[in-house]
Coordinates of C-alpha atoms in Angstrom, one line a residue:
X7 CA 0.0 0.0 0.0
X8 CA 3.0 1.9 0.2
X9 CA 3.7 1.6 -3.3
X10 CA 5.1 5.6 -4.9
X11 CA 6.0 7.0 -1.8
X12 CA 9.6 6.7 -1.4
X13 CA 12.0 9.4 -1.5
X14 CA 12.5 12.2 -3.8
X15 CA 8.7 11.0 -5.7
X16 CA 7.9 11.8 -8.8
X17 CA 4.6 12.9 -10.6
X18 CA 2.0 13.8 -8.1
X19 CA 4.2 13.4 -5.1
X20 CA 6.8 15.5 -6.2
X21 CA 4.2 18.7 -6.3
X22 CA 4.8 18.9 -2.3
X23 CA 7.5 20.9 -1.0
X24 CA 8.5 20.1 2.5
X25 CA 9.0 22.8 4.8
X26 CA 7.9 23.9 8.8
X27 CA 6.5 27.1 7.7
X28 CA 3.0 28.4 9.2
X29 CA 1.0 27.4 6.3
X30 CA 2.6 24.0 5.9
X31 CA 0.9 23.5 9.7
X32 CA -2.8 24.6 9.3
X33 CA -4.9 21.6 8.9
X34 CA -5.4 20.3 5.6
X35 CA -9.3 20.4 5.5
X36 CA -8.7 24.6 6.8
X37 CA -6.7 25.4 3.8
X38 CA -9.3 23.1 1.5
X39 CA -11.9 25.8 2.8
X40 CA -9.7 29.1 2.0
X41 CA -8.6 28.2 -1.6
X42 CA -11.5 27.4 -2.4
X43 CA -13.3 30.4 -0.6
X44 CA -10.4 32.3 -2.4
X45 CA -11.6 30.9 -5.4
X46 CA -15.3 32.2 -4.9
X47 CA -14.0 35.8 -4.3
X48 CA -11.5 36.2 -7.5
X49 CA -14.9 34.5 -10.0
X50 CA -17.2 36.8 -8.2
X51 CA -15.4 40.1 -9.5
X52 CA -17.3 41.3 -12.3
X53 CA -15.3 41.2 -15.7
X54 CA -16.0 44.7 -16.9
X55 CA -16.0 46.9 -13.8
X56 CA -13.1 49.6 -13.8
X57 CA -11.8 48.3 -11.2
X58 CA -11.4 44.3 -11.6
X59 CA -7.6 45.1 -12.6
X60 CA -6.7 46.5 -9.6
X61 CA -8.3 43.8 -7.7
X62 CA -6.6 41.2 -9.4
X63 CA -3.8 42.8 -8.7
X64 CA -4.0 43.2 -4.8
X65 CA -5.4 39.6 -5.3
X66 CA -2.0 38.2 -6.4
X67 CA -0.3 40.3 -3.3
X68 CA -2.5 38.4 -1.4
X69 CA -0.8 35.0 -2.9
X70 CA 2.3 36.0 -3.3
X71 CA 2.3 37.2 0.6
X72 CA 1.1 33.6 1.4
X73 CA 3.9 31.9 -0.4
X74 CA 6.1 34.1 0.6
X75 CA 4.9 33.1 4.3
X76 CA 5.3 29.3 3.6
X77 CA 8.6 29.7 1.9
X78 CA 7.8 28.4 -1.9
X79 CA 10.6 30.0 -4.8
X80 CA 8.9 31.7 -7.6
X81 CA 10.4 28.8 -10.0
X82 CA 7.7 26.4 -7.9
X83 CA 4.8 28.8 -8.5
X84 CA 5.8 29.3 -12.3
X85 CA 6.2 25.6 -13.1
X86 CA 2.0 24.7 -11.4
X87 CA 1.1 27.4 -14.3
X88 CA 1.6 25.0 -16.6
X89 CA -1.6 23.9 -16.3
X90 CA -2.9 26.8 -17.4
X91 CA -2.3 26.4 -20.8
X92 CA -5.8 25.8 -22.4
X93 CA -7.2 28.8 -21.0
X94 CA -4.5 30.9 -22.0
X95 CA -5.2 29.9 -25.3
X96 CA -8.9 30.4 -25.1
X97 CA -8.0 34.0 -23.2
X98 CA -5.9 34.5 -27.0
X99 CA -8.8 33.6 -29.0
X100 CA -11.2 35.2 -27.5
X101 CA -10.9 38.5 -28.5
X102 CA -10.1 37.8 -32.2
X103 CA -13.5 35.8 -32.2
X104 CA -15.7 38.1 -30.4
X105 CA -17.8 40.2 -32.2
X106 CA -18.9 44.5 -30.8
X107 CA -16.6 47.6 -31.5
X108 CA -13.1 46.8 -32.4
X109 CA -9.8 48.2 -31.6
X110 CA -6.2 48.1 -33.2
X111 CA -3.8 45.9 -31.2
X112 CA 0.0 45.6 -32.9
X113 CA -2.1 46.1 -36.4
X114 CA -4.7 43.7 -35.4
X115 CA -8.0 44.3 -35.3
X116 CA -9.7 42.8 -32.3
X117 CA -12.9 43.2 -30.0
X118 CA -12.7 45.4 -27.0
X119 CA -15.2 43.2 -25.3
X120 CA -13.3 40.5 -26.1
X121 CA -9.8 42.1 -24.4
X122 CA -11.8 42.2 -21.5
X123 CA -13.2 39.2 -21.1
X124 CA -10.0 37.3 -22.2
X125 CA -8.3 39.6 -19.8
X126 CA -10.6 38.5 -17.0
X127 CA -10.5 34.8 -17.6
X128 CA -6.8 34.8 -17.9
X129 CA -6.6 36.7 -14.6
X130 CA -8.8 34.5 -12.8
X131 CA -7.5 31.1 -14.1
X132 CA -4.1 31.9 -13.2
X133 CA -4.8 33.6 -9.5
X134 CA -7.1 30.5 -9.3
X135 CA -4.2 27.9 -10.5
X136 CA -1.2 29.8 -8.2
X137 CA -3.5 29.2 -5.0
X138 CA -3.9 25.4 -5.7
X139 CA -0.3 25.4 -6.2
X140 CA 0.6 27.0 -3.0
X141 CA -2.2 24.3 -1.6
X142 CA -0.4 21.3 -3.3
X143 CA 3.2 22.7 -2.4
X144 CA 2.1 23.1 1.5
X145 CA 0.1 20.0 1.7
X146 CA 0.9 16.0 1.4
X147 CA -1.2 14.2 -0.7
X148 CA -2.5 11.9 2.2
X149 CA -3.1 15.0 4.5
X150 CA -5.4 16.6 1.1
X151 CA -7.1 13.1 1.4
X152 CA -7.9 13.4 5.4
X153 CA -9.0 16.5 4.8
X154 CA -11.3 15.7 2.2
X155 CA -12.4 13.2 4.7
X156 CA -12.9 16.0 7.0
X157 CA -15.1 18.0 4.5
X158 CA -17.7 15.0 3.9
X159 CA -16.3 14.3 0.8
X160 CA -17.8 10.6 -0.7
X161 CA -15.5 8.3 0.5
X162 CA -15.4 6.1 -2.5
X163 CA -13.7 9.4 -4.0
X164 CA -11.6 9.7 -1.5
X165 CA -10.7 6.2 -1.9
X166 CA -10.1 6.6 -5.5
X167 CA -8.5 9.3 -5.5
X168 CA -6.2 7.8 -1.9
X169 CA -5.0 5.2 -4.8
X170 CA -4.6 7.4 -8.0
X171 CA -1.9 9.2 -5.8
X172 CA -0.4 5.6 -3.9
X173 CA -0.4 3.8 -7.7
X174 CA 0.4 7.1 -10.3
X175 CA 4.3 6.4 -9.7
X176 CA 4.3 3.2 -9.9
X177 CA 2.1 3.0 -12.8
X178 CA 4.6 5.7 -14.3
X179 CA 7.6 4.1 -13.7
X180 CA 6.4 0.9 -15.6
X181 CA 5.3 3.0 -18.5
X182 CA 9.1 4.4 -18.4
X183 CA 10.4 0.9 -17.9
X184 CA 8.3 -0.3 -21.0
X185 CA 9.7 2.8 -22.9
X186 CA 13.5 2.2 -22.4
X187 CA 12.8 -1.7 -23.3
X188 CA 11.3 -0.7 -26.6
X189 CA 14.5 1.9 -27.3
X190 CA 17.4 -0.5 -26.0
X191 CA 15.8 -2.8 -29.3
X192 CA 16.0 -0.4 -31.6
X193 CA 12.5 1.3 -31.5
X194 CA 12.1 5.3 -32.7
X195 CA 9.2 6.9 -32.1
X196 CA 8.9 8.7 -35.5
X197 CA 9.5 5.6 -37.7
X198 CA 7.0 4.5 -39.7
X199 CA 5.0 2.1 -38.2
X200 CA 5.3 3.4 -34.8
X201 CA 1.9 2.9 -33.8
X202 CA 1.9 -1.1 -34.5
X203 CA 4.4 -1.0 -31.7
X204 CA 2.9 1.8 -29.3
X205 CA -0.9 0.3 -29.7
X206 CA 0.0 -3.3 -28.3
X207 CA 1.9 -1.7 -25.6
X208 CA -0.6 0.8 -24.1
X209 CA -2.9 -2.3 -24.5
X210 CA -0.4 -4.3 -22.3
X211 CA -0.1 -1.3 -19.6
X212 CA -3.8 -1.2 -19.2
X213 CA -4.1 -4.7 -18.6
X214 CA -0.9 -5.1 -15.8
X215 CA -2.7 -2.0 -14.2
X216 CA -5.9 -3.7 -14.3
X217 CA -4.6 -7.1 -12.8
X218 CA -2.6 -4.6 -10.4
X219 CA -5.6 -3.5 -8.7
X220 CA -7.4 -6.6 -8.7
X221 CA -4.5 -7.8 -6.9
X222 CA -5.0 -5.2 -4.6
X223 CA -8.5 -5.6 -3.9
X224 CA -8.6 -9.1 -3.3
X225 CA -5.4 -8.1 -0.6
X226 CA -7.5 -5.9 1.1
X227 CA -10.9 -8.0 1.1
X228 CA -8.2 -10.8 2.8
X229 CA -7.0 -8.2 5.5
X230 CA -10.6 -7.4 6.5
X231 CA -11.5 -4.5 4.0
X232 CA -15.0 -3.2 4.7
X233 CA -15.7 -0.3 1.9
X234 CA -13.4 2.1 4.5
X235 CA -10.2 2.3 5.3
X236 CA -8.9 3.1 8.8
X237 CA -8.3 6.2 9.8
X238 CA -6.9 7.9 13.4
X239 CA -8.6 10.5 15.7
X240 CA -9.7 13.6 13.9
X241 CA -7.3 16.6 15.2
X242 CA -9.3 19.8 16.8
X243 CA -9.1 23.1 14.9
X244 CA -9.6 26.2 17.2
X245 CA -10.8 29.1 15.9
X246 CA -7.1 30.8 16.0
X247 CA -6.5 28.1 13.1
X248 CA -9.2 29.0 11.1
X249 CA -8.6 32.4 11.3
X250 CA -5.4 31.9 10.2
X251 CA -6.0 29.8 7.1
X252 CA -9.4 32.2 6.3
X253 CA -7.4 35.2 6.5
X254 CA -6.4 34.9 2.7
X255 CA -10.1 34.7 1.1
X256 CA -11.6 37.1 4.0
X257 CA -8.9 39.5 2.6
X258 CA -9.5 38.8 -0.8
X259 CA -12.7 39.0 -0.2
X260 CA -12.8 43.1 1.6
X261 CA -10.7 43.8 -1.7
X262 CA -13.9 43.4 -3.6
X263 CA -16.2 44.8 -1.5
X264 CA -14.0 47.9 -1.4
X265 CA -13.5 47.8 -5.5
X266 CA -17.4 47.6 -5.8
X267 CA -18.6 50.7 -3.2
X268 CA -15.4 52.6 -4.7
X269 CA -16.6 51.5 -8.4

């Protein structure tokens, strides 16, 4: 069960930096709460009031405060913008597509309603993506999980999701193993004829995953599995911790009060 968690992980493990800082110690479930309270705030600002750019603005202040706090380098927060990328290019398209009064843009022509609202979605994807980061750099995977717990999540998605993070490495580290096997024989990607090679072999990973977890399973069901696994004593949270971890959105959130009396 311990399967992908050894040192120096890769994939999904690898997203958490470990550190002693303030925000690595709030509870898991607290920080769940603010990110995604955070979240609320920065979809909630209205997309063409004067004063959304400002906001965003004192809205990554408000991040880059907090990671500042729990000690992540700007190279970690860069590199979790990576998934990003769709709606940057949807934020690029958008106001070439759109259609209302048009503007000149580096001898383009392109809609000033559509500026905005690309500007806006771009803004709150990536304040939206750099708190998650922070989350995922300040949090271990199984803490994310006990605090899902915490939040009455389903646990059959907490399950799932318990061994999507315990399997991912393991199933990637086969997948690499598979790869250098198919090079050391001579095997090039863009030959002709690749896929005759790379069909069979994604067919072949699927199955030794399947049979993996079936083998797991039946482990479990043999060591007494009931539909949950075990888990300790819940931790208490005093309100000191949840003011802590609630100071980020409840900041975020007087930012946009203020923008919309001052608007």
């Amino acid at each position: 069960m311990g399967a992908g968690h050894g040192a120096g992980g890769s994939g999904i493990t690898a997203m958490y930096v470990p550190g002693t800082s303030p925000v690595h110690r709030l509870e898991p479930h607290t920080k769940l709460v603010a990110v995604l309270a955070f979240a609320l705030v920065v979809v909630l600002t209205p997309v063409h009031a004067g004063w959304a750019p400002p906001a965003y603005a004192a809205f990554l202040l408000l991040l880059v405060a907090v990671a500042g706090v729990a000690r992540l380098r700007p190279g970690r927060l860069l590199r979790g913008l990576v998934v990003e990328v769709p709606f940057v290019l949807f934020a690029l398209l958008l106001p070439v597509v759109a259609r209302g009064p048009r503007t000149e843009v580096l001898g383009l022509s392109l809609s000033e309603s559509g500026l905005v609202a690309g500007g806006s979605i771009l803004a709150k994807a990536t304040l939206s993506v750099l708190a998650a980061t922070v989350l995922a750099a300040t949090t271990e995977p199984r803490a994310l999980l006990r605090g899902l717990e915490r939040l009455r999540l389903p646990s059959v998605l907490v399950q799932i999701l318990s061994f999507m993070i315990r399997y991912a490495d393991v199933v990637g580290g086969e997948l690499r193993r598979m790869r250098v096997a198919r090079e050391s024989r001579g095997f090039r990607a863009g030959r002709t004829g690749a896929l005759k090679v790379l069909g069979p072999a994604a067919g072949s990973l699927f199955i030794r995953s399947y049979e993996r977890g079936e083998r797991v399973h039946l482990a479990m069901l043999s060591r007494g599995y009931t539909g949950r696994l075990p888990t300790g004593p819940a931790a208490v949270v005093g309100g000191r911790s949840w003011a802590a971890a609630l100071s980020l959105p409840l900041a975020a959130a007087a930012v946009l009060v203020a923008g919309s009396l001052l608007g």
